[in-house]
Short mmCIF file of N, CA, C and O in Angstrom, two decimals:
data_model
loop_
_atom_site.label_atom_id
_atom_site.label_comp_id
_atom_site.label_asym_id
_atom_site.label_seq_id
_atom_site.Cartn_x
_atom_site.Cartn_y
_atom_site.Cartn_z
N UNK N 12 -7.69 3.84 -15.07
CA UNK N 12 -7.27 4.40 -13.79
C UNK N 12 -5.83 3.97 -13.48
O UNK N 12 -5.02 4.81 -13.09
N UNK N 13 -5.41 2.35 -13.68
CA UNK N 13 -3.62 2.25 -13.16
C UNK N 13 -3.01 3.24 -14.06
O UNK N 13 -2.50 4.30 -13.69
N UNK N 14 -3.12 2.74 -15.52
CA UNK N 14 -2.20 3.50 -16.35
C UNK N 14 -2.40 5.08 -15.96
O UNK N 14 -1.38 5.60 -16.41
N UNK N 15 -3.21 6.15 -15.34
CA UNK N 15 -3.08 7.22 -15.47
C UNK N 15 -2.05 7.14 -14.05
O UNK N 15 -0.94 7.61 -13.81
N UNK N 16 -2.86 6.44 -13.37
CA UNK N 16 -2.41 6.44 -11.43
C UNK N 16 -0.38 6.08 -11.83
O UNK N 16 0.46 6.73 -11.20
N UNK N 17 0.03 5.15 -12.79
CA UNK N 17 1.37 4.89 -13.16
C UNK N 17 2.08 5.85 -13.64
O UNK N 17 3.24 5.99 -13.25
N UNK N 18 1.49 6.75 -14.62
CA UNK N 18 1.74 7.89 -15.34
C UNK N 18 2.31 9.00 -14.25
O UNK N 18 3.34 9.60 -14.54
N UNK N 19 1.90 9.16 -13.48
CA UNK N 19 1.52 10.29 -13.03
C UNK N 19 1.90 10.47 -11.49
O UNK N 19 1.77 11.44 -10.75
N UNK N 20 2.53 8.93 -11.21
CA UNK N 20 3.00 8.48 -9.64
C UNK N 20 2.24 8.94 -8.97
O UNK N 20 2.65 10.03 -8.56
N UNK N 21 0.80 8.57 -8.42
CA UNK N 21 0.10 8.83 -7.65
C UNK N 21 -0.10 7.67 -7.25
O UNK N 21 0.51 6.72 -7.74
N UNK N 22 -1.07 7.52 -6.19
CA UNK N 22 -1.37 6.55 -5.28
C UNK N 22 -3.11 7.06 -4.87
O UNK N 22 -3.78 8.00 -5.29
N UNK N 23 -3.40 6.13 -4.03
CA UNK N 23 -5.03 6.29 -3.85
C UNK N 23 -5.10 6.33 -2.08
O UNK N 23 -4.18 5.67 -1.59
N UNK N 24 -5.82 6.86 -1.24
CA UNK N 24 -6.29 7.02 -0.09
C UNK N 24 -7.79 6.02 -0.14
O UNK N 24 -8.46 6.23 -1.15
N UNK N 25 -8.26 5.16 0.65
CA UNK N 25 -9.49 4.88 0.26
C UNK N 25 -10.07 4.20 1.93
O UNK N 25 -9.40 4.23 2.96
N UNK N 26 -11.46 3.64 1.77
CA UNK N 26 -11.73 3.21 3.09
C UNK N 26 -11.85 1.59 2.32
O UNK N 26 -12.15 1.37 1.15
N UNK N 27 -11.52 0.57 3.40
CA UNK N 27 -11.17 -0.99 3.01
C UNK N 27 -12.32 -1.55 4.09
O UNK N 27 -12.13 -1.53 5.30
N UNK N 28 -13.56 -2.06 3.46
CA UNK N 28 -13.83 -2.90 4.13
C UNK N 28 -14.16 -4.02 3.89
O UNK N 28 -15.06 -4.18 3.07
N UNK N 29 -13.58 -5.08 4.48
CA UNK N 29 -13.17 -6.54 4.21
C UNK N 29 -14.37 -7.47 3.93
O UNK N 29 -14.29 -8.25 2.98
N UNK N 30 -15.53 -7.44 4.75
CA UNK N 30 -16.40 -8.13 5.15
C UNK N 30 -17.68 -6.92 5.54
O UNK N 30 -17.61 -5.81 6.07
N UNK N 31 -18.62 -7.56 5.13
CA UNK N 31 -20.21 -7.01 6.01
C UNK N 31 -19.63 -6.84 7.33
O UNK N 31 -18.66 -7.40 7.83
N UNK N 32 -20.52 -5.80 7.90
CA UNK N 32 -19.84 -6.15 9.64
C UNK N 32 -18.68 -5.26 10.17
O UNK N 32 -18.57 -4.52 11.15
N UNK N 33 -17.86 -5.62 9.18
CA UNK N 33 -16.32 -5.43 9.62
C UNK N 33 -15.93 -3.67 9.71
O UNK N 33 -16.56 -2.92 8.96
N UNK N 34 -15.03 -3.16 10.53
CA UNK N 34 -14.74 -2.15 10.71
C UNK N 34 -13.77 -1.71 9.48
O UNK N 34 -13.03 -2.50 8.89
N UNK N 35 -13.91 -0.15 9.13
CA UNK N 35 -13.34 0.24 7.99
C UNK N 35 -11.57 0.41 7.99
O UNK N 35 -11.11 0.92 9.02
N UNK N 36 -10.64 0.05 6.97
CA UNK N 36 -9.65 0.43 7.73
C UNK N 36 -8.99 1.40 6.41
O UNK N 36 -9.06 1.09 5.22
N UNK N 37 -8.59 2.17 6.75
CA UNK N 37 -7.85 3.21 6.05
C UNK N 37 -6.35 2.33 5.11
O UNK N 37 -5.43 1.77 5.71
N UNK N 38 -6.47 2.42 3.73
CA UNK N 38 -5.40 1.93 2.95
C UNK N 38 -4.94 2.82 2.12
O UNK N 38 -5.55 3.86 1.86
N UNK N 39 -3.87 2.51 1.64
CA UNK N 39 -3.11 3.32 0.19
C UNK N 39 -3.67 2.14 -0.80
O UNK N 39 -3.63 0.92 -0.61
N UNK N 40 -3.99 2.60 -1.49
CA UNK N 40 -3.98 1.81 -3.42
C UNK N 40 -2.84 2.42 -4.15
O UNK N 40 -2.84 3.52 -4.71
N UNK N 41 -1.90 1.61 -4.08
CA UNK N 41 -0.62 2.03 -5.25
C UNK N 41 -0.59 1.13 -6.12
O UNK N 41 -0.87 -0.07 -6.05
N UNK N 42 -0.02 2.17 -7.45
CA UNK N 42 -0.05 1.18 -8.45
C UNK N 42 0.90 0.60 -8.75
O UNK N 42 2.02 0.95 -8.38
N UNK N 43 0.63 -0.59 -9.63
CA UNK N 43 1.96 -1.43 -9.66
C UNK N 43 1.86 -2.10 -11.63
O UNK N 43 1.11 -2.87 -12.22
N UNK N 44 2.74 -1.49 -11.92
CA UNK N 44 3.19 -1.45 -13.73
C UNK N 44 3.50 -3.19 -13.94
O UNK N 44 4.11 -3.84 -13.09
N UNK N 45 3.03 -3.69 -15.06
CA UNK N 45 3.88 -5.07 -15.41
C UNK N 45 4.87 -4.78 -16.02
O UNK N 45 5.23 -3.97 -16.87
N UNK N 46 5.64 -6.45 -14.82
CA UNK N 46 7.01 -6.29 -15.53
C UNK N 46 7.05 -7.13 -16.28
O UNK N 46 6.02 -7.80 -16.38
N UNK N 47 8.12 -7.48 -17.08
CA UNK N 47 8.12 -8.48 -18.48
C UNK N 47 9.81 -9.23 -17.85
O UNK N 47 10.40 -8.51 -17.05
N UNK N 48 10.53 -10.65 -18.24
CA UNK N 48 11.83 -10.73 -17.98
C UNK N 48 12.39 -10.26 -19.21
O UNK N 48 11.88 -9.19 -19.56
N UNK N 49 13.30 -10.73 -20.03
CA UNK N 49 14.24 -10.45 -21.04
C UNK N 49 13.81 -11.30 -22.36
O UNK N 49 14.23 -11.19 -23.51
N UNK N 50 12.98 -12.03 -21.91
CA UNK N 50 12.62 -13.62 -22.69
C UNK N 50 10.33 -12.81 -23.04
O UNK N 50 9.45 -13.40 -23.66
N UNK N 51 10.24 -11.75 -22.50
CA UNK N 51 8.89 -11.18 -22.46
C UNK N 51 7.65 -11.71 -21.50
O UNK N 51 6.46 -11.42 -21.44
N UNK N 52 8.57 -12.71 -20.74
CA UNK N 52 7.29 -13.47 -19.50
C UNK N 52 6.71 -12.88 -18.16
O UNK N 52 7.58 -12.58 -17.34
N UNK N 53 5.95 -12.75 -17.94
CA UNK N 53 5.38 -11.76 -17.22
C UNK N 53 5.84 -12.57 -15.71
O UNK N 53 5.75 -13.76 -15.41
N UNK N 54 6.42 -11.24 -14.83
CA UNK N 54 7.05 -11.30 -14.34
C UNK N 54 6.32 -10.70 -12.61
O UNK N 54 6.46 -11.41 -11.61
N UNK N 55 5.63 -9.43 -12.56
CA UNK N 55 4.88 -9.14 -11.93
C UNK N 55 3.54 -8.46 -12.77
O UNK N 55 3.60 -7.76 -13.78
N UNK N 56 2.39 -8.88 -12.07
CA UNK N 56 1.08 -8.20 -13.09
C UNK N 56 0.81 -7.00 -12.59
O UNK N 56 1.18 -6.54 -11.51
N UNK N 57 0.04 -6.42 -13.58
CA UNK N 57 -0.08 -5.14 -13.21
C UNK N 57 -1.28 -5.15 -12.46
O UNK N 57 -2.10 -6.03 -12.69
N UNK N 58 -1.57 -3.99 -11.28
CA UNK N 58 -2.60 -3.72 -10.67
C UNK N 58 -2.42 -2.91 -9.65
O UNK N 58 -1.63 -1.98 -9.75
N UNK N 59 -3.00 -3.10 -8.75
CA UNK N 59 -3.28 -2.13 -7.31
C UNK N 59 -3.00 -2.98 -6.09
O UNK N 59 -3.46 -4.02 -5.61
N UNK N 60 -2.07 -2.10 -5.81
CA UNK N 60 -1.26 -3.31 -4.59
C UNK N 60 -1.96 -1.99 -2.76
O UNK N 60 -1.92 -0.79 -2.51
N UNK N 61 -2.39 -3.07 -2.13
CA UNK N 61 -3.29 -2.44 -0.78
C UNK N 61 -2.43 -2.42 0.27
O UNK N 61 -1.86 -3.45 0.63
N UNK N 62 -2.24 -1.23 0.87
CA UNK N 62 -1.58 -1.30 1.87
C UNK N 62 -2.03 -0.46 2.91
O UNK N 62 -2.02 0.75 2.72
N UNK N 63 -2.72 -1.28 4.74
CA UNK N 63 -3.14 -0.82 5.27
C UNK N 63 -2.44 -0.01 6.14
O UNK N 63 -1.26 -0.20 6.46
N UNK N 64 -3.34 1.16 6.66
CA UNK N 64 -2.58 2.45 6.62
C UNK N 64 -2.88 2.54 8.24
O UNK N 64 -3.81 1.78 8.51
N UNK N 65 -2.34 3.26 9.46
CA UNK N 65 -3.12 3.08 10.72
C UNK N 65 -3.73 4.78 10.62
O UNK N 65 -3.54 5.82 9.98
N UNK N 66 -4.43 4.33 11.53
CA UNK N 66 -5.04 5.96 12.28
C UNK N 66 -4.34 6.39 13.08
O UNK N 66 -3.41 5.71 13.54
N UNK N 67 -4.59 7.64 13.47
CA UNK N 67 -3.85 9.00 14.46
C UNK N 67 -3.26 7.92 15.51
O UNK N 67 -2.12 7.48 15.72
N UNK N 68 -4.65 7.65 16.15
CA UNK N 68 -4.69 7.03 17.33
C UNK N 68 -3.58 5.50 17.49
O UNK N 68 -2.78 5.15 18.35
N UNK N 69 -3.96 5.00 16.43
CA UNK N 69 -3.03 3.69 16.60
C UNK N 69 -1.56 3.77 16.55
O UNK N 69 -0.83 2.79 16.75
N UNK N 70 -1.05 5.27 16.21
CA UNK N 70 0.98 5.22 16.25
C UNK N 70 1.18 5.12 17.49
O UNK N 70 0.10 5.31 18.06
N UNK N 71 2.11 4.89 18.31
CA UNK N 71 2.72 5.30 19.02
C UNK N 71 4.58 5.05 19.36
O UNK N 71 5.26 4.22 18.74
N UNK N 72 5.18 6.00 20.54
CA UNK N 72 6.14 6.75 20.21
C UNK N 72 6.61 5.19 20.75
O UNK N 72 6.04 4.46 21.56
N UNK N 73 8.10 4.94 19.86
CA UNK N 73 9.23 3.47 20.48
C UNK N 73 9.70 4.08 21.46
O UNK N 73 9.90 5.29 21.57
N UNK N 74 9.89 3.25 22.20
CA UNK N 74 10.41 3.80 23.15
C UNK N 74 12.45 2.52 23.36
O UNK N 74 12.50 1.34 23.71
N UNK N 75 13.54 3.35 23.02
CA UNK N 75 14.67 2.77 23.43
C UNK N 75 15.28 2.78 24.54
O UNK N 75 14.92 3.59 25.40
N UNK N 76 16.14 2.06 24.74
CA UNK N 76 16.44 1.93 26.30
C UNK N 76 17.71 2.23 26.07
O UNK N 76 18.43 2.62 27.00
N UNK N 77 18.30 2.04 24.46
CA UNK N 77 19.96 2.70 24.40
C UNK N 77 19.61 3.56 23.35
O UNK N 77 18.53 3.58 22.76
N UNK N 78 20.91 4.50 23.06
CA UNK N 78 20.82 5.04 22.18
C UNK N 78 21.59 4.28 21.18
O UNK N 78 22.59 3.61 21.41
N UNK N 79 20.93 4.50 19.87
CA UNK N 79 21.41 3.80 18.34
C UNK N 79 22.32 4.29 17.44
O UNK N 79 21.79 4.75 16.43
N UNK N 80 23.58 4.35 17.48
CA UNK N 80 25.09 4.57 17.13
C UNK N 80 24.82 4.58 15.41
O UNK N 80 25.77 4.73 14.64
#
């Protein structure tokens, strides 16, 4: 699944739940390729890096008090 998900620059939608109990929270699964340095030492490993995502409900609009030049 990474190597195709790497191949192919996709990413994953999924439901995350942490604990029994616990409420579900919406994440990305992206993949993440190993890196090697120059010397062949592993540098970052490869896998599925989680990143929680919010719902509709949870954005809301910033609000500025100046405008940003």
């Amino acid at each position: 699944l990474l190597r195709v998900m790497i191949e192919s620059e996709l990413a994953a939608l999924a439901h995350f739940i942490a604990r029994k109990g616990a409420s579900p929270r919406l994440v990305a699964l992206v993949p993440q390729a190993e890196e090697l340095d120059a010397d062949g030492v592993q540098v970052r490993p490869p896998g599925l890096q989680l990143f929680s995502l919010p719902y509709a409900e949870d954005v809301r609009q910033a609000i500025c008090k100046q405008e940003i030049l």
